[in-house]
XYZ file of C-alpha atoms in Angstrom:
519
model
C 24.658 60.798 -1.555
C 20.928 60.207 -2.200
C 18.485 62.915 -1.136
C 15.562 62.104 1.150
C 12.209 61.931 -0.621
C 10.394 65.244 -0.719
C 6.987 65.428 0.951
C 4.594 67.423 -1.188
C 2.746 68.738 1.868
C 5.756 70.959 2.613
C 4.933 72.851 -0.579
C 1.524 73.899 0.766
C 1.399 75.636 4.103
C -1.015 78.564 4.023
C -3.850 77.331 1.809
C -5.790 74.299 0.617
C -4.315 73.418 -2.777
C -6.498 73.025 -5.846
C -5.895 70.400 -8.523
C -3.955 72.957 -10.562
C -1.783 73.848 -7.533
C -1.061 70.156 -6.931
C -0.157 69.560 -10.570
C 2.178 72.589 -10.608
C 3.956 71.527 -7.419
C 4.237 67.963 -8.691
C 5.706 69.191 -11.991
C 8.264 71.411 -10.218
C 9.452 68.503 -8.080
C 9.663 66.180 -11.083
C 11.700 68.771 -12.984
C 14.065 69.299 -10.051
C 14.920 65.597 -9.924
C 14.307 65.419 -6.187
C 12.878 62.030 -5.097
C 9.165 62.361 -4.296
C 7.178 60.652 -1.566
C 4.698 58.864 -3.848
C 1.972 58.174 -1.309
C 1.822 61.862 -0.393
C 1.292 62.877 -4.024
C -1.476 60.291 -4.375
C -3.089 61.661 -1.206
C -2.953 65.180 -2.611
C -4.652 64.138 -5.828
C -7.304 62.275 -3.812
C -7.935 65.409 -1.742
C -8.665 67.244 -4.997
C -10.992 64.402 -6.095
C -8.618 63.806 -9.026
C -8.820 60.047 -8.641
C -7.763 59.292 -12.213
C -4.416 61.081 -11.626
C -3.970 59.368 -8.256
C -4.641 55.940 -9.710
C -2.428 56.565 -12.744
C 0.460 57.585 -10.493
C 0.008 54.474 -8.353
C -0.077 52.141 -11.372
C 3.043 53.692 -12.946
C 5.300 53.202 -9.910
C 6.703 49.929 -8.579
C 8.579 51.126 -5.476
C 5.678 50.925 -3.033
C 5.979 49.317 0.381
C 3.150 48.000 2.543
C 2.876 51.233 4.569
C 2.540 53.558 1.585
C 0.233 51.161 -0.314
C -2.014 50.773 2.744
C -2.165 54.555 3.139
C -3.314 54.826 -0.482
C -5.968 52.117 -0.015
C -7.235 54.054 3.002
C -7.271 57.322 1.041
C -9.430 55.808 -1.693
C -11.702 54.070 0.838
C -12.337 57.273 2.822
C -13.464 59.012 -0.364
C -15.846 56.283 -1.434
C -13.634 54.815 -4.183
C -14.053 51.313 -2.826
C -13.554 49.371 -6.058
C -10.220 51.164 -6.476
C -9.284 49.995 -2.966
C -9.852 46.377 -4.000
C -7.856 46.673 -7.223
C -4.987 48.434 -5.404
C -4.861 45.506 -2.969
C -4.669 43.148 -5.971
C -1.778 45.159 -7.408
C -0.054 45.153 -4.026
C -0.196 41.337 -4.056
C 0.999 41.286 -7.680
C 4.064 43.272 -6.581
C 4.755 40.648 -3.915
C 3.990 42.936 -0.982
C 2.548 41.157 2.068
C -0.493 43.009 3.516
C -0.474 43.941 7.192
C -3.337 44.257 9.656
C -4.015 47.863 8.616
C -4.265 46.839 4.951
C -7.006 44.375 5.831
C -8.748 46.942 8.037
C -8.895 49.524 5.234
C -10.063 47.016 2.608
C -12.689 45.514 4.927
C -14.040 49.032 5.407
C -14.588 49.193 1.643
C -16.233 45.758 1.440
C -18.605 46.819 4.235
C -19.411 50.102 2.502
C -20.372 48.390 -0.771
C -22.204 45.588 1.079
C -20.141 42.843 -0.557
C -20.205 39.863 1.796
C -18.286 37.687 -0.669
C -15.265 40.017 -0.722
C -15.412 40.226 3.071
C -15.256 36.436 3.356
C -12.311 36.302 0.942
C -10.454 38.892 3.019
C -11.313 36.935 6.170
C -9.899 33.727 4.658
C -6.770 35.505 3.413
C -6.132 37.143 6.796
C -6.532 33.717 8.444
C -3.982 32.252 6.024
C -1.512 34.992 7.024
C -2.296 34.537 10.725
C -3.710 38.070 11.071
C -7.391 37.263 11.684
C -6.937 37.317 15.466
C -5.285 40.743 15.428
C -7.579 43.186 17.225
C -7.586 45.635 14.299
C -8.495 42.958 11.729
C -10.862 41.199 14.139
C -12.761 44.397 14.930
C -13.094 45.156 11.214
C -14.419 41.642 10.557
C -16.917 41.871 13.428
C -18.133 45.220 12.090
C -18.311 43.917 8.509
C -20.420 40.871 9.323
C -22.620 42.743 11.826
C -23.484 45.523 9.382
C -24.300 43.012 6.646
C -26.635 41.112 8.978
C -24.648 37.870 9.323
C -24.511 37.874 13.101
C -23.163 34.304 13.484
C -20.052 35.131 11.462
C -19.725 38.326 13.489
C -19.802 36.302 16.718
C -17.167 33.876 15.391
C -14.906 36.775 14.367
C -15.354 38.317 17.826
C -14.452 35.041 19.549
C -11.347 34.665 17.340
C -10.125 38.172 18.174
C -7.272 38.256 20.666
C -8.161 40.662 23.488
C -11.121 42.402 21.786
C -11.275 46.119 22.466
C -14.107 48.624 22.822
C -14.443 48.809 19.014
C -14.934 45.024 18.775
C -17.548 45.002 21.524
C -19.398 48.006 20.087
C -19.490 46.493 16.589
C -20.992 43.200 17.812
C -23.409 45.019 20.112
C -24.613 47.165 17.192
C -25.115 43.979 15.180
C -27.356 42.540 17.901
C -29.368 45.751 18.055
C -29.792 45.772 14.276
C -31.681 42.460 14.413
C -33.613 43.346 17.611
C -31.645 41.039 19.914
C -31.704 43.579 22.693
C -30.981 41.274 25.625
C -27.740 39.988 24.077
C -26.757 43.565 23.202
C -27.283 44.874 26.723
C -25.527 41.826 28.233
C -22.529 42.385 25.973
C -22.557 46.080 26.841
C -22.249 45.331 30.553
C -19.515 42.747 29.860
C -17.336 45.349 28.132
C -14.089 45.781 30.077
C -14.018 49.419 29.031
C -16.657 51.692 27.522
C -16.399 54.953 25.630
C -18.887 57.560 24.429
C -19.316 55.713 21.114
C -20.393 52.491 22.852
C -22.796 54.421 25.102
C -24.263 56.192 22.064
C -24.669 52.866 20.244
C -26.671 51.230 23.040
C -28.740 54.364 23.778
C -29.526 54.879 20.088
C -30.212 51.189 19.519
C -32.727 51.035 22.365
C -34.438 54.177 21.101
C -34.729 52.813 17.554
C -36.329 49.515 18.599
C -38.854 51.261 20.859
C -37.171 50.554 24.213
C -37.456 54.184 25.198
C -37.352 53.711 28.970
C -34.142 51.686 28.719
C -32.651 54.341 26.454
C -33.385 57.083 28.990
C -32.087 54.989 31.904
C -28.861 54.274 30.017
C -28.395 57.982 29.301
C -28.722 58.740 33.010
C -26.243 55.947 33.816
C -23.819 57.348 31.236
C -23.878 60.746 32.936
C -23.494 59.180 36.399
C -20.375 57.315 35.261
C -18.775 60.578 34.185
C -19.079 60.311 30.409
C -19.813 63.557 28.619
C -22.692 63.297 26.100
C -21.882 64.631 22.630
C -23.725 65.744 19.491
C -24.547 62.111 18.661
C -25.975 61.283 22.104
C -28.739 63.857 22.347
C -30.676 63.047 19.142
C -30.962 59.438 20.392
C -32.216 60.233 23.878
C -34.470 63.086 22.703
C -36.057 60.648 20.226
C -36.616 58.221 23.114
C -38.434 60.939 25.069
C -40.484 61.716 21.952
C -41.523 58.057 21.610
C -43.260 58.192 24.998
C -44.286 61.874 24.741
C -42.402 62.682 27.974
C -42.462 66.475 27.719
C -40.772 67.277 31.031
C -38.044 64.727 30.433
C -37.419 65.985 26.900
C -37.169 69.574 28.107
C -34.524 68.484 30.613
C -32.576 66.826 27.765
C -32.880 70.063 25.785
C -31.403 71.964 28.745
C -28.643 69.351 29.143
C -27.763 69.657 25.458
C -27.301 73.410 25.856
C -25.234 72.817 29.013
C -22.918 70.214 27.471
C -22.748 71.425 23.879
C -23.345 75.163 24.003
C -24.205 75.651 20.338
C -26.624 72.960 19.185
C -25.930 71.479 15.764
C -28.612 70.874 13.160
C -29.007 67.174 14.060
C -29.844 67.921 17.695
C -32.291 70.680 16.714
C -33.951 68.425 14.138
C -34.637 65.890 16.895
C -36.050 68.683 19.094
C -38.431 69.747 16.313
C -39.863 66.229 16.129
C -39.900 65.834 19.917
C -41.927 68.955 20.653
C -44.357 68.128 17.843
C -44.989 64.623 19.213
C -45.706 66.178 22.613
C -48.240 68.537 21.013
C -46.070 71.643 21.469
C -45.999 72.796 17.854
C -45.098 76.351 18.871
C -41.842 75.083 20.410
C -41.132 73.051 17.260
C -41.466 76.190 15.154
C -39.205 78.150 17.536
C -36.527 75.460 17.292
C -36.831 75.386 13.498
C -36.594 79.170 13.083
C -33.351 79.252 15.102
C -31.521 76.944 12.684
C -29.169 78.919 10.465
C -28.170 76.178 8.017
C -31.322 74.138 7.531
C -30.982 70.862 5.681
C -33.672 68.771 4.015
C -34.173 66.831 7.270
C -34.975 70.097 9.099
C -37.663 71.001 6.575
C -39.062 67.460 6.571
C -39.224 67.441 10.379
C -41.055 70.778 10.425
C -43.534 69.823 7.699
C -44.146 66.483 9.433
C -44.640 68.259 12.780
C -47.408 70.413 11.317
C -48.991 67.402 9.620
C -48.963 65.303 12.812
C -50.688 68.092 14.718
C -53.464 68.496 12.167
C -52.105 71.762 10.761
C -52.231 70.867 7.082
C -52.273 74.461 5.833
C -49.124 75.289 7.812
C -47.470 72.122 6.498
C -48.224 73.343 2.974
C -46.809 76.782 3.764
C -43.528 75.316 5.054
C -43.426 73.112 1.946
C -43.671 76.210 -0.253
C -41.075 78.055 1.871
C -38.655 75.185 1.414
C -39.062 75.342 -2.350
C -38.560 79.121 -2.330
C -35.327 78.619 -0.360
C -33.940 76.626 -3.295
C -34.218 73.141 -1.793
C -36.054 70.520 -3.803
C -38.406 68.141 -1.993
C -37.293 64.560 -1.659
C -39.361 61.416 -1.291
C -39.941 61.985 2.442
C -40.958 65.631 1.960
C -43.676 64.753 -0.521
C -44.916 61.917 1.682
C -45.335 64.092 4.789
C -47.025 66.942 2.905
C -49.483 64.455 1.376
C -50.071 63.041 4.860
C -50.755 66.555 6.187
C -53.176 67.362 3.380
C -54.940 64.029 3.843
C -55.570 64.545 7.557
C -56.596 68.184 7.081
C -58.994 67.438 4.243
C -56.980 69.501 1.733
C -57.706 67.148 -1.133
C -57.110 69.518 -4.048
C -53.877 70.924 -2.552
C -52.499 67.463 -1.848
C -53.411 66.158 -5.274
C -51.791 69.244 -6.855
C -48.515 68.567 -4.976
C -48.576 64.962 -6.179
C -49.334 65.945 -9.793
C -46.515 68.543 -9.893
C -44.021 66.032 -8.483
C -45.191 63.462 -11.021
C -44.234 65.861 -13.835
C -41.172 67.645 -12.388
C -39.607 64.980 -10.122
C -40.924 61.554 -11.141
C -37.791 59.931 -9.699
C -38.892 60.689 -6.108
C -42.254 58.947 -6.442
C -42.657 55.680 -4.558
C -45.567 53.321 -4.018
C -46.172 55.036 -0.666
C -47.025 58.315 -2.415
C -49.683 56.657 -4.563
C -51.088 54.973 -1.437
C -51.191 58.356 0.278
C -53.279 59.765 -2.589
C -55.731 56.877 -2.127
C -55.887 57.759 1.581
C -56.351 61.435 0.686
C -59.381 60.667 -1.490
C -60.863 58.031 0.828
C -60.690 60.252 3.914
C -62.663 62.877 1.993
C -65.376 60.307 1.155
C -64.429 60.367 -2.528
C -64.481 56.578 -2.759
C -65.283 56.449 -6.470
C -62.238 58.574 -7.329
C -60.075 56.483 -5.005
C -61.132 53.249 -6.716
C -60.549 54.744 -10.183
C -57.106 55.923 -9.062
C -56.349 52.368 -7.918
C -57.429 50.954 -11.272
C -55.185 53.404 -13.175
C -52.028 52.693 -11.167
C -48.938 51.896 -13.289
C -48.340 48.827 -11.102
C -50.316 46.229 -9.162
C -51.509 47.734 -5.848
C -50.321 45.987 -2.700
C -52.043 45.574 0.641
C -51.076 49.091 1.751
C -53.302 50.608 -0.941
C -56.341 48.613 0.110
C -55.673 49.471 3.755
C -55.696 53.156 2.806
C -59.125 52.697 1.205
C -60.213 50.652 4.210
C -59.218 53.478 6.556
C -61.476 55.926 4.734
C -64.336 53.454 4.880
C -63.927 53.115 8.648
C -63.862 56.886 9.192
C -67.107 57.393 7.266
C -68.777 54.180 8.531
C -69.123 52.733 5.032
C -69.757 49.181 6.230
C -70.195 47.637 2.778
C -66.878 49.061 1.577
C -65.095 48.003 4.780
C -66.375 44.433 4.474
C -65.432 44.164 0.787
C -61.954 45.651 1.194
C -61.163 43.726 4.405
C -61.996 40.439 2.668
C -59.838 41.470 -0.283
C -56.912 42.156 2.077
C -57.350 38.745 3.704
C -57.299 37.141 0.261
C -53.955 38.849 -0.396
C -52.557 38.201 3.083
C -54.412 35.597 5.180
C -52.232 36.494 8.185
C -53.152 40.188 8.326
C -54.409 40.432 11.904
C -55.758 43.993 11.610
C -58.307 42.926 8.988
C -59.533 40.075 11.192
C -59.953 42.456 14.117
C -61.753 45.008 11.956
C -64.179 42.423 10.562
C -64.781 41.099 14.069
C -65.639 44.604 15.296
C -67.840 45.190 12.251
C -69.882 42.017 12.820
C -69.994 42.685 16.555
C -71.460 46.164 15.998
C -74.098 44.609 13.707
C -74.929 41.918 16.284
C -73.768 39.116 13.965
C -72.246 36.990 16.720
C -71.988 33.851 14.600
C -69.595 35.618 12.179
C -67.671 37.048 15.141
C -67.235 33.526 16.503
C -66.010 32.236 13.124
C -63.405 35.000 12.793
C -62.121 34.559 16.344
C -61.856 30.798 15.809
C -59.846 31.389 12.618
C -57.505 33.734 14.497
C -57.033 31.174 17.258
C -56.340 28.349 14.794
C -53.673 30.449 13.073
C -52.086 31.437 16.390
C -52.719 35.120 15.753
C -52.499 37.542 18.671
C -52.891 41.291 18.755
C -49.806 43.277 19.733
C -50.748 44.769 23.106
C -51.016 48.519 23.264
C -49.650 50.468 26.191
C -50.380 53.668 28.062
C -48.006 55.864 29.983
C -48.008 58.785 32.349
C -45.136 61.095 33.295
C -44.856 62.108 36.966
C -41.912 64.163 38.217
C -39.791 63.358 35.164
C -40.396 59.614 35.560
C -42.450 57.786 32.940
C -44.701 54.928 34.080
C -45.711 52.494 31.300
C -48.656 50.081 31.581
C -49.872 47.202 29.387
C -53.304 45.583 29.528
C -53.485 43.479 32.703
C -49.952 44.532 33.658
C -49.112 43.964 37.348
C -45.363 44.617 37.273
C -45.537 48.147 38.656
C -44.326 48.559 42.246
C -47.615 50.257 43.235
C -49.946 47.865 41.400
C -52.149 47.146 44.454
C -52.720 50.839 45.179
C -53.439 51.541 41.485
C -56.089 48.808 41.282
C -57.630 49.993 44.556
C -58.087 53.521 43.173
C -59.383 52.085 39.877
C -61.989 50.044 41.778
C -63.130 53.230 43.524
C -63.532 54.972 40.155
C -65.535 52.030 38.788
C -67.879 52.059 41.782
C -68.426 55.797 41.379
C -69.178 55.498 37.660
C -71.731 52.673 37.945
C -74.923 53.441 36.067
C -73.205 55.992 33.813
C -72.847 54.700 30.237
C -70.916 56.563 27.532
C -72.301 56.674 24.002
C -70.301 54.350 21.705
C -70.320 54.920 17.953
C -69.240 52.378 15.289
C -66.647 51.096 14.757
């Protein structure tokens, strides 16, 4: 009578096995002659990151079935060994084993992770040939694959082909819409969902926050709570970021309190969002308090804190946190260096900022990006060291783009260097004739000088090219409700009363003229 295959997991009960433990247990079972559950052994080797042993074992055996082979594909995919997942699928086909819907789901996960649209299309075609493309598991994976790779039409087709799409299918397509800023389709699809879960709520709240629709993000969070869904660790960073975008201090504090209520112990991701939120609201002290309470700080925590100091004009404190981070054993990454250079630039700490850049150039040249060089130009230009900035531009190891000239332009504006501004603005327009900010700047420059003929020429050029300025907005928070206004906006429910009060202010201020300085 044949014995049942032995599951290797029964050998380990009280501890997490190492590679050596796994090899010993495997050897004992081989020596005993007891049949072994092959997929379990492969899983164990994968858990130890011994992928070469796992793959060797898979290749040497021929008694796999679709369930065990799919489990192995999933094991490799979850650990980032995506190319192995593809080759295991090929071997599965070579052995004459027909894939099932879960096989396609696992392999599509790998093709999405490596960003290979071609493999995804091949899997789509193969699943269609086997009649599995309409299965909800395969369909959801296809929708997710195409959406994440930016091919939204294919994602829509896969969604329409899916038989009875579930919450995963809807959420994947909705996330795809949000990724390409098609908010209205995303929100429409969200409300069409027959059933929602916390993941779908988080996706729409986070998506709105990322594309700047902060009010919608906050309203959706409130709706989520009203419908009885419990926010989790992924919800709060999204909605706190939305409050930060509109500097709604009272609202953000209420989200902070809600996070403590729902989560108890706040994880590092929630606290990182709080650091940035309080800084954007001008409450740097609260940012520092939040930062100091983090036990296991990651690089994002340090970056958020350094950036918070920089945004609030506290360049010296940004430098001090930068040095503390290095003393803690963490190395700065590309973002860290960028924010510390930004802080030094706005605080006038030219020598300190240049020293940070020079050290990174020697010790960590791999983290340097074009943005860092542009920041050094900004650093020098803001300090009125235009000659050094221009020499730095000439010595760059690559051709400077528009961002570099805009950095020099910014310094010229700050110090009212009209000749420099005119020269650089024209250079930017030569590089990018559609750069609206340069047209506006030149128009303001000529206007301040009383050169109305040049102003007329520039405005005519803008009109001919169909160029329009992106309207700015203002907002005010009253009783935890944020009111947003655009120029000439009459959509507010109390528009008539607002304009009546404004007219009163204008009458009162007649004859009082503020002093306007260029630009």
